[in-house]
XYZ file of N, CA and C in Angstrom:
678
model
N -13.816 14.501 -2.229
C -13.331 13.632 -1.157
C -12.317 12.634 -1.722
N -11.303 12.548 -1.005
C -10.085 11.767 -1.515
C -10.500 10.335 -0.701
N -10.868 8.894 -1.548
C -11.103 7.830 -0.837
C -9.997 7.089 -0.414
N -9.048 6.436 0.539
C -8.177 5.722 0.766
C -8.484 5.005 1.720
N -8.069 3.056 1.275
C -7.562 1.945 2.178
C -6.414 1.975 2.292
N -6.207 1.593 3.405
C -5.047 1.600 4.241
C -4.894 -0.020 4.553
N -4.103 -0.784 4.244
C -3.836 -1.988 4.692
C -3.710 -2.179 6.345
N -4.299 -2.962 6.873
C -4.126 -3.139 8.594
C -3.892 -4.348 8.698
N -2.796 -4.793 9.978
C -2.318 -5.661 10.190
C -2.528 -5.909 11.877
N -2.975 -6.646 12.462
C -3.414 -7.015 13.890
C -2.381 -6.448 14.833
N -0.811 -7.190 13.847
C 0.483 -7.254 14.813
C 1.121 -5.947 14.847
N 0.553 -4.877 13.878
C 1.331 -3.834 13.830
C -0.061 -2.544 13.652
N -0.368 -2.405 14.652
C -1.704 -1.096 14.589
C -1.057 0.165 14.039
N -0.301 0.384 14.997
C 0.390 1.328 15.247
C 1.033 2.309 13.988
N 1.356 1.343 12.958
C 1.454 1.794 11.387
C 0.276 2.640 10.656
N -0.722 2.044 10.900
C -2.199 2.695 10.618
C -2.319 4.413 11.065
N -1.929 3.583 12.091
C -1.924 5.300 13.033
C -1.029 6.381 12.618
N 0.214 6.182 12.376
C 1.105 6.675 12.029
C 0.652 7.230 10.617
N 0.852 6.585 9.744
C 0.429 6.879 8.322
C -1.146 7.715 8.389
N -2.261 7.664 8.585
C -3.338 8.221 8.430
C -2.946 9.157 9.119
N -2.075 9.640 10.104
C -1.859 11.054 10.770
C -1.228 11.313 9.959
N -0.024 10.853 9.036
C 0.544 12.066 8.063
C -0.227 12.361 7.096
N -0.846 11.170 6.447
C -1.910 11.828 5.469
C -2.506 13.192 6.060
N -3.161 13.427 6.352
C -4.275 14.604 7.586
C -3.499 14.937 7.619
N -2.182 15.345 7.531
C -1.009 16.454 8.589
C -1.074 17.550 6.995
N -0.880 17.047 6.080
C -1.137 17.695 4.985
C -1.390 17.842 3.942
N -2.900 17.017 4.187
C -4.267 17.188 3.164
C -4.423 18.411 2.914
N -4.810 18.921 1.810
C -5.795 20.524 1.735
C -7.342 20.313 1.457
N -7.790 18.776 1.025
C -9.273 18.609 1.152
C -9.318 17.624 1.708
N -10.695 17.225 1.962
C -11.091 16.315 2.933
C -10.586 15.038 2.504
N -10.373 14.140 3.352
C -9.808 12.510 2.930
C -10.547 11.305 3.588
N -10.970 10.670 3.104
C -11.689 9.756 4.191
C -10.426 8.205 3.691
N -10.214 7.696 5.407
C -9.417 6.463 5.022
C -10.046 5.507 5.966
N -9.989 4.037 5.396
C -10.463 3.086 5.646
C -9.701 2.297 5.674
N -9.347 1.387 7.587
C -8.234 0.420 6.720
C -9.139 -0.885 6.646
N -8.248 -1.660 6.163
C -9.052 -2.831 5.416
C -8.606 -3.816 6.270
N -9.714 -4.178 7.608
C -9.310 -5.150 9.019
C -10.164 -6.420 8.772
N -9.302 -7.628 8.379
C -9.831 -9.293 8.052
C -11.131 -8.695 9.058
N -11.038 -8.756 9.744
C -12.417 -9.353 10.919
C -14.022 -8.627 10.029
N -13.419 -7.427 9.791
C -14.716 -6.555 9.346
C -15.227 -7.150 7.560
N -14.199 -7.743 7.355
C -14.321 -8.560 5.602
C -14.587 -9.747 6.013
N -14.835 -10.479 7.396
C -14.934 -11.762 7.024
C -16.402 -12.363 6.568
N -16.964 -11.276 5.644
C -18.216 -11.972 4.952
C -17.573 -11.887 3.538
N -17.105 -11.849 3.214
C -16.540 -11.712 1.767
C -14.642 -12.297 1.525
N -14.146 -11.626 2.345
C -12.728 -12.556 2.574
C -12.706 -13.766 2.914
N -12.537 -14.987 1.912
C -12.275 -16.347 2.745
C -10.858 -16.844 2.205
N -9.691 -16.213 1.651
C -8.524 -16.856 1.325
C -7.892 -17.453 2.845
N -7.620 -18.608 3.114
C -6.510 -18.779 3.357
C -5.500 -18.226 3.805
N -4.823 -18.117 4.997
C -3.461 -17.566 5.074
C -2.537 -18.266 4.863
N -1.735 -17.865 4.003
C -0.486 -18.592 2.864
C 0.815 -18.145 3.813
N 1.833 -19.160 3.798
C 3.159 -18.722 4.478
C 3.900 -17.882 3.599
N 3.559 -17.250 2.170
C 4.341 -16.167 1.644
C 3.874 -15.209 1.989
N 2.910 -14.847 2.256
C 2.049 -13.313 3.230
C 2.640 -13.179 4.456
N 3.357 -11.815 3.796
C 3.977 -11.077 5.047
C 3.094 -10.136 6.036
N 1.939 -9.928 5.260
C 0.659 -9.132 6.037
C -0.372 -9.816 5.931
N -1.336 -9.098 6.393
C -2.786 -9.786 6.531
C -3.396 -9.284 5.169
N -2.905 -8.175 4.786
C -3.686 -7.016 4.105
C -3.111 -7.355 2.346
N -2.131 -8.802 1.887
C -1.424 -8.894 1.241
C -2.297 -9.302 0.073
N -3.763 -9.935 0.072
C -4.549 -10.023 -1.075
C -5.794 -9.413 -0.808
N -6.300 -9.154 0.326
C -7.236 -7.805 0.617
C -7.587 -6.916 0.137
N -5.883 -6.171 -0.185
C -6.043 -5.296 -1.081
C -7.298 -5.173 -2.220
N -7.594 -6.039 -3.219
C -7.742 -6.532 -4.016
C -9.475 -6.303 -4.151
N -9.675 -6.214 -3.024
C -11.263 -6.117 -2.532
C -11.875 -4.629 -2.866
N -10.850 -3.460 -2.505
C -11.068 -2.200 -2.324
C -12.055 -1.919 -4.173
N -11.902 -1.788 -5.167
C -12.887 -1.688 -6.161
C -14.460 -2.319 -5.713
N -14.840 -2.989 -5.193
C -15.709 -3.866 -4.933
C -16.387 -2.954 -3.742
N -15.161 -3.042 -3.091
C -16.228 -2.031 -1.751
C -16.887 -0.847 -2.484
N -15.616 -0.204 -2.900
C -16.571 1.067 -3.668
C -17.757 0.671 -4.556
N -18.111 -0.304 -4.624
C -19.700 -0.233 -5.508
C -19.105 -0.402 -6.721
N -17.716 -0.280 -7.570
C -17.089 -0.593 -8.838
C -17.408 1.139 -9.590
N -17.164 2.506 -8.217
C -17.639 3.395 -8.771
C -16.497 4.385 -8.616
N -16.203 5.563 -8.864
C -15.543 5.994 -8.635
C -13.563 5.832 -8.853
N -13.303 6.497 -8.208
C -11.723 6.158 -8.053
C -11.493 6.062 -6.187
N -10.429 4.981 -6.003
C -9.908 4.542 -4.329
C -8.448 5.096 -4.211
N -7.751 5.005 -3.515
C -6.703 4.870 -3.292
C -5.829 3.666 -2.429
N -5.173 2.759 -2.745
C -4.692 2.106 -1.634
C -3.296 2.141 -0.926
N -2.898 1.931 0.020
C -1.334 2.365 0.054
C -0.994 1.239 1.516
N 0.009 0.576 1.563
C 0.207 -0.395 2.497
C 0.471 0.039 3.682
N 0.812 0.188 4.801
C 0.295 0.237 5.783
C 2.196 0.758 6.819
N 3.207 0.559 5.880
C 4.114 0.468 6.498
C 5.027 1.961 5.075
N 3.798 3.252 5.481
C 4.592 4.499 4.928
C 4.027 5.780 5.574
N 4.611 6.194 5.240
C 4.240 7.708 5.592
C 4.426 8.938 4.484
N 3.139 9.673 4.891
C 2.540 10.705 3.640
C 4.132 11.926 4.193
N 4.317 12.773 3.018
C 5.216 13.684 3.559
C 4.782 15.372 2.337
N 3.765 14.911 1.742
C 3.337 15.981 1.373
C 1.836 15.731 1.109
N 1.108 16.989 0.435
C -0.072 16.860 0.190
C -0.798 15.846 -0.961
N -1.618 15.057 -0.357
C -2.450 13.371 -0.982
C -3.120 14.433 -2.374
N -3.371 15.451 -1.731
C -4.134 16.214 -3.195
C -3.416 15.973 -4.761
N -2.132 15.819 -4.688
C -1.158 16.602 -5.898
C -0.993 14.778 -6.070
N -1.077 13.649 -5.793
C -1.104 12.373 -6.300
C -2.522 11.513 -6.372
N -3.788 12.444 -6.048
C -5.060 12.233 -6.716
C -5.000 12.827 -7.448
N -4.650 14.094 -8.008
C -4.996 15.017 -8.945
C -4.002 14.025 -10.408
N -3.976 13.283 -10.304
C -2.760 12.353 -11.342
C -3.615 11.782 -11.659
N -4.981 11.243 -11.654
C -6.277 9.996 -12.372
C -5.937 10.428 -13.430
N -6.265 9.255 -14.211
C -6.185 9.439 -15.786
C -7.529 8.443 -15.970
N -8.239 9.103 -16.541
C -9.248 7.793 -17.211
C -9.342 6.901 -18.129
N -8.007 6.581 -18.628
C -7.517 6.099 -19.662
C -7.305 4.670 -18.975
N -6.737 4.991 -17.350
C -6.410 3.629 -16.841
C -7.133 3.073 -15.830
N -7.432 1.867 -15.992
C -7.995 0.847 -14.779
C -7.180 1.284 -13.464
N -5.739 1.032 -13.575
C -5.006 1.348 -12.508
C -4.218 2.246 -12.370
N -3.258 3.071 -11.931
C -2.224 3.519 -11.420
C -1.430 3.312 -10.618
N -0.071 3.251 -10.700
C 1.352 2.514 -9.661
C 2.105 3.172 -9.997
N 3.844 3.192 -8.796
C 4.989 3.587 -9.532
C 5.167 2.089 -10.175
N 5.813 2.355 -11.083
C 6.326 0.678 -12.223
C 8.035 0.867 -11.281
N 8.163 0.251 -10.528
C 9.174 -0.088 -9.555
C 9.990 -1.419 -10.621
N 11.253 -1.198 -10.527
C 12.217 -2.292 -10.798
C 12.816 -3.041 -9.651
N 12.002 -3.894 -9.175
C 12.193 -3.769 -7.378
C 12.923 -5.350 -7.544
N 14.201 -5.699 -7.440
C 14.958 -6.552 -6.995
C 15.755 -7.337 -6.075
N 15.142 -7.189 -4.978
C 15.603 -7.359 -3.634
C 16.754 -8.506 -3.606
N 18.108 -8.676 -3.313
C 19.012 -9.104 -3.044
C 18.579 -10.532 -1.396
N 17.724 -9.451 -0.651
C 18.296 -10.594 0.965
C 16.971 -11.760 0.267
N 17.140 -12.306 1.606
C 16.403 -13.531 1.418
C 15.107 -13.445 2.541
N 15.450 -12.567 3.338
C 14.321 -12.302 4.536
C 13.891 -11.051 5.036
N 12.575 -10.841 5.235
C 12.682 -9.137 5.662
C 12.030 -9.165 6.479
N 10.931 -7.763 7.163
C 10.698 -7.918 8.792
C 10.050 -9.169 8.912
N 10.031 -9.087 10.551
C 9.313 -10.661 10.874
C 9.814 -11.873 10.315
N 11.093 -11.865 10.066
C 11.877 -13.092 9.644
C 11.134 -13.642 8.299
N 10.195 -12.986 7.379
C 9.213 -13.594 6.217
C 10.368 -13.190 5.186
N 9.470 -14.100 4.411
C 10.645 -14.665 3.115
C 10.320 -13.283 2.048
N 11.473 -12.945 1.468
C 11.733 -11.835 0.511
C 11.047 -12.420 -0.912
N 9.621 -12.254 -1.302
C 10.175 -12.830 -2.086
C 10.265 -11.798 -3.379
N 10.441 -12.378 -4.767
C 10.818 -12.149 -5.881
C 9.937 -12.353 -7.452
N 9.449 -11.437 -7.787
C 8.520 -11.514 -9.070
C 8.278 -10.373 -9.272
N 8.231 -10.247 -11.117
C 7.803 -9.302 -11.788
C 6.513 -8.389 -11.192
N 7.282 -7.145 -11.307
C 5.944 -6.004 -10.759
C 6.035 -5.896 -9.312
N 7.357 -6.564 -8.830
C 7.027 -6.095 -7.089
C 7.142 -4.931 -6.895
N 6.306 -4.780 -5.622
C 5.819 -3.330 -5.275
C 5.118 -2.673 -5.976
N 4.357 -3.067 -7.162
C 3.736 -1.974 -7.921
C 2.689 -1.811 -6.874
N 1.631 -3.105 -6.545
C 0.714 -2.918 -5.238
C 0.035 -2.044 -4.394
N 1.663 -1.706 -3.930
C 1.305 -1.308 -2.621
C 1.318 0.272 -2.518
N 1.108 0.609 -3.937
C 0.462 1.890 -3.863
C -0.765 1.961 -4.934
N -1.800 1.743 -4.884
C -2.320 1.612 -6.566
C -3.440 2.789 -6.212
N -3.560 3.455 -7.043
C -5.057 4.031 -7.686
C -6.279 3.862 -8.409
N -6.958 3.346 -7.855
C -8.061 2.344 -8.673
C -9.290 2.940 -9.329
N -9.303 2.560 -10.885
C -10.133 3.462 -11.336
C -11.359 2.354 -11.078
N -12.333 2.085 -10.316
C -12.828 0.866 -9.741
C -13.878 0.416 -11.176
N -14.665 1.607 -11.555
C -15.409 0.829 -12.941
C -14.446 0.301 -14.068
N -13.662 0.304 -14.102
C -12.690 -0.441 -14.895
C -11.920 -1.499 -14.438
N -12.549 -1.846 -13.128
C -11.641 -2.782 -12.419
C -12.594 -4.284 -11.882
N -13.367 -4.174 -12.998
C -14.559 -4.781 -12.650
C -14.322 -6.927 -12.312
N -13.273 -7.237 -13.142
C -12.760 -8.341 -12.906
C -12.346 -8.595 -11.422
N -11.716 -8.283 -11.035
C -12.092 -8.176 -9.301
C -12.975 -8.533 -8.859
N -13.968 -9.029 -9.128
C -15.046 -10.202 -8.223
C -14.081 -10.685 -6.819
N -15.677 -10.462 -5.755
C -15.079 -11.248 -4.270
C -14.834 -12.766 -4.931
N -15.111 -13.463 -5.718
C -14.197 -14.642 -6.433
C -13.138 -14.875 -6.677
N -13.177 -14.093 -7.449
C -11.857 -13.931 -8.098
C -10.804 -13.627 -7.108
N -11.065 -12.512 -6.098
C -9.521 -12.248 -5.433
C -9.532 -12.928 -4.681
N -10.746 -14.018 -3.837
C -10.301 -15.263 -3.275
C -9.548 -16.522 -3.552
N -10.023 -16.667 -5.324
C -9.459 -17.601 -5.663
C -7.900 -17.549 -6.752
N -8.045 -16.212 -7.226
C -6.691 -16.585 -8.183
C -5.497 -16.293 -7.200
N -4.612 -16.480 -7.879
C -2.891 -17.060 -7.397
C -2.721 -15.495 -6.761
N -2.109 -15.389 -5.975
C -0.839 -14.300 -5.888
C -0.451 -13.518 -6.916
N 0.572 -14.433 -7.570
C 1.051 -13.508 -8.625
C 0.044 -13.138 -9.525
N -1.229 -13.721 -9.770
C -2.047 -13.124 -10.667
C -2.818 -12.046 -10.493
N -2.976 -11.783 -8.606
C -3.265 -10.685 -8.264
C -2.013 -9.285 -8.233
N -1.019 -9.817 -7.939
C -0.282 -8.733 -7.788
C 0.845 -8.514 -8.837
N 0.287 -9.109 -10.120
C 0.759 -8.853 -11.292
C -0.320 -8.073 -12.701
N -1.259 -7.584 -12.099
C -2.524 -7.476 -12.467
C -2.870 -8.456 -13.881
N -3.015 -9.516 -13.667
C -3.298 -10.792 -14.789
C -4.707 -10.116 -14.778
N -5.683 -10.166 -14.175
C -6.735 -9.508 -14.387
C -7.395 -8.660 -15.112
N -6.446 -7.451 -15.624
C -6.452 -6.288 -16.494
C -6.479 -7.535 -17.692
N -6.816 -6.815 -18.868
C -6.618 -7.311 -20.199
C -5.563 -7.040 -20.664
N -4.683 -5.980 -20.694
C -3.184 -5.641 -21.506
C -2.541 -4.987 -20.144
N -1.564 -4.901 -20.382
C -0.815 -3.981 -19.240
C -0.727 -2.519 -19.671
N -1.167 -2.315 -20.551
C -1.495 -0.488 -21.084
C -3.075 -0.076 -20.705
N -3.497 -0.776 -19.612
C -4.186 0.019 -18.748
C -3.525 0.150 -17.379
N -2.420 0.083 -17.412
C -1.869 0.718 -16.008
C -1.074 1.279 -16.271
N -1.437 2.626 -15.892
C -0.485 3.995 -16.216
C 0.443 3.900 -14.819
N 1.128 4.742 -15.137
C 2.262 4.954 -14.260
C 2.537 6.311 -13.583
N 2.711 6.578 -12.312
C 3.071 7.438 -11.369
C 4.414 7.890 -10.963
N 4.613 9.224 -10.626
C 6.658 9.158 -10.475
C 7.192 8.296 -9.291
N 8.278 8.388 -9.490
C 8.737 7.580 -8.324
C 8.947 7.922 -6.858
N 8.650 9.636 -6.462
C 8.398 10.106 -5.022
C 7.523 9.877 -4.678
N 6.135 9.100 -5.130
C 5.000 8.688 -4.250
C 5.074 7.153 -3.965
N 6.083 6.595 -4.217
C 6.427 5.064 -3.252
C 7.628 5.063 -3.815
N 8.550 5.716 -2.605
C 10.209 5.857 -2.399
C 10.084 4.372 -1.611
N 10.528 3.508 -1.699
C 11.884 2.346 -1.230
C 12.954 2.447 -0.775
N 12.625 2.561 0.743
C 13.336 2.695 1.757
C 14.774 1.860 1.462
N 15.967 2.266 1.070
C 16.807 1.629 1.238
C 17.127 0.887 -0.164
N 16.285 1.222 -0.703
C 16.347 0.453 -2.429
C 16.570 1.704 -3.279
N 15.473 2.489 -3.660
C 15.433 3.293 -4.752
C 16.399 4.747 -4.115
N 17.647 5.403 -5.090
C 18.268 6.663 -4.451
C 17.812 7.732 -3.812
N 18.435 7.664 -2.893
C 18.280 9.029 -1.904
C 17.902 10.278 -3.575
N 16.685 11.300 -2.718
C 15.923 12.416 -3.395
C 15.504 13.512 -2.293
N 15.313 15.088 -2.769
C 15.518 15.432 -2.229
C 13.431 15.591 -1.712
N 13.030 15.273 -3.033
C 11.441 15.192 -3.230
C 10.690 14.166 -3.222
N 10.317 13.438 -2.052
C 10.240 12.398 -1.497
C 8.453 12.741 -0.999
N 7.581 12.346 -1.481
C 6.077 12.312 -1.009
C 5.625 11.424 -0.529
N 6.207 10.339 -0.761
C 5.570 8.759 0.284
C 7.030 8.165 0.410
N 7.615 7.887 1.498
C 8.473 7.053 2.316
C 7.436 5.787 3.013
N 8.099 4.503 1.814
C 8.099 3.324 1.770
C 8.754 2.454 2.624
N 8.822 1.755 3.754
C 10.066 0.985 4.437
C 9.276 -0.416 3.989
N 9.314 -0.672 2.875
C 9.264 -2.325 2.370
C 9.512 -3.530 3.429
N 10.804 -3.081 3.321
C 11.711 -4.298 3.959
C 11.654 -4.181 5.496
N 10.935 -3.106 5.868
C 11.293 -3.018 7.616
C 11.503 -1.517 8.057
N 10.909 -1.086 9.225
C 11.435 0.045 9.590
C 11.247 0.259 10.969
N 11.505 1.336 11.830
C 12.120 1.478 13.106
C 11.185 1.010 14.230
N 10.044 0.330 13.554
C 8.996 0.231 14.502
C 9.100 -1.111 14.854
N 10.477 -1.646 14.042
C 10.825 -2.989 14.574
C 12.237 -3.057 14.781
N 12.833 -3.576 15.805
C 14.544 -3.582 16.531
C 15.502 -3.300 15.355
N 15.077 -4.688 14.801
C 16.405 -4.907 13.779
C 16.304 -4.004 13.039
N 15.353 -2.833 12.463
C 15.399 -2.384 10.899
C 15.860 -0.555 11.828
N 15.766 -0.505 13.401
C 15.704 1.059 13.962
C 16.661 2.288 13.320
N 18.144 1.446 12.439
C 18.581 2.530 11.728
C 18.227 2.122 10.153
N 17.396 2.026 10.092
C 17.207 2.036 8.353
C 16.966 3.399 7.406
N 17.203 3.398 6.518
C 16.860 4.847 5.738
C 15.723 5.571 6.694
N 16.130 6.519 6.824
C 14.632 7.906 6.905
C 14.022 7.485 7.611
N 14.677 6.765 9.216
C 13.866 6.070 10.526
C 13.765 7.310 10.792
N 14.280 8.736 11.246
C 14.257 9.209 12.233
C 12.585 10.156 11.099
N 12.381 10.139 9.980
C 11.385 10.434 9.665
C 9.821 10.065 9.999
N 10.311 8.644 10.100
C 9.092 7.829 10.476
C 8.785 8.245 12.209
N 9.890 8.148 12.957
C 10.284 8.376 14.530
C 9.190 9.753 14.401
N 9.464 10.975 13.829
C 9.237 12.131 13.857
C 7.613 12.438 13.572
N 7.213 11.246 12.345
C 6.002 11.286 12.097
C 4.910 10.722 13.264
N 5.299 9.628 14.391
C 4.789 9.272 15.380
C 4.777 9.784 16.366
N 6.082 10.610 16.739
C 5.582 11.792 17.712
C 4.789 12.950 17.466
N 4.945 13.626 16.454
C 3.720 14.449 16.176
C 2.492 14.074 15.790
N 2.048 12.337 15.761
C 0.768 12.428 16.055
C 0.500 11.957 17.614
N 1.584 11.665 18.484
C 1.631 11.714 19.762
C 1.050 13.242 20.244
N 1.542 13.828 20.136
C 1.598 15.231 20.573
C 0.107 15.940 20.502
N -0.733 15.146 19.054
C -1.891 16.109 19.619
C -2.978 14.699 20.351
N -2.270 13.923 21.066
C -3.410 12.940 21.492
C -4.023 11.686 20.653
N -3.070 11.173 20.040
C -3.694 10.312 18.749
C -3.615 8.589 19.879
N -4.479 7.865 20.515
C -4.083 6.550 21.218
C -3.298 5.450 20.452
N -2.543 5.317 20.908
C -1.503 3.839 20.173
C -1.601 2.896 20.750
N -2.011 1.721 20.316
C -2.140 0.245 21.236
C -0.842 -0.202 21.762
């Protein structure tokens, strides 16, 4: 069984939906996904909502080792992509060597604002996040403490780990950057970071009409959208 959280956001369901139908569109084994909704954590989530959180799901994340019991391996992936091949062939990548797994993104964003008018911001390791593979017994620092109380960047810089040579690294078609990282022709997760068609301003952004395409075919077999 392939485990995956899915980041959920109140203001944007509809992403959830989208993404967990492409996952399922072409799984070859079973997948179970969970997204990770404040209301259902609020016995264990008590951070604060900070005006640099562009989501709800932005230190949440952080929780997923913990849920699992600190057993196994998770998957997490943010909430604003879509699967475009089989989840099998980027689980089959664990290494037990590492606490974590990410693409190591050189992610430098130029604007100053992205969807929802929220501030762009800027620090070492962006985007590694928002795809990680968690080897959870090795991820044991993660206490519901800990990801309540340390900084941001200490979560999403993994300060936590002891060296940074427990986080192995993944290619760069399983969190493509919409509009950042070069057009490919082998593309397994389409990333829209910065925004994508499910909001006005971003409707021609890279590989909208992909995302467009991925929501009607889970239209088509009956999937409800809020």
């Amino acid at each position: 069984m392939i485990k995956v959280f899915v980041g959920y956001d109140r203001r944007e369901p509809v992403l959830f939906s989208v993404l967990s139908h492409s996952i399922h569109s072409h799984a070859t084994q079973p997948v179970s996904i969970t997204p990770l909704i404040l209301s259902e954590l609020q016995q264990v989530y008590r951070r604060e909502a900070s005006s640099l959180q562009s989501t709800e799901f932005s230190f949440s994340r952080f929780l997923v080792p913990y849920l699992c019991d600190y057993q196994g391996w998770a998957l997490f992936l943010d909430n604003d992509m879509i699967v475009q091949s089989d989840l099998t062939e980027l689980w089959n990548l664990r290494d037990e060597q590492y606490a974590v797994m990410c693409v190591k993104h050189n992610h430098n964003p130029t604007e100053e604002r992205k969807f929802r008018n929220s501030v762009q911001t800027r620090y070492e390791k962006k985007n590694w996040s928002s795809v990680m593979l968690f080897n959870c017994a090795k991820c044991k620092a993660l206490t519901v403490d800990y990801v309540n109380e340390a900084s941001g960047l200490a979560l999403h810089q993994f300060k936590w780990l002891e060296s940074d040579d427990l986080i192995g690294g993944l290619p760069g078609r399983w969190n493509h950057l919409v509009d950042y990282d070069p057009d490919r022709e082998d593309i397994d997760l389409l990333h829209y970071t910065s925004g994508g068609p499910y909001f006005e301003e971003y409707k021609e952004c890279g590989y909208a009409q992909a995302w467009i395409k991925a929501k009607e075919a889970m239209l088509q077999v009956g999937v409800k959208v809020d």
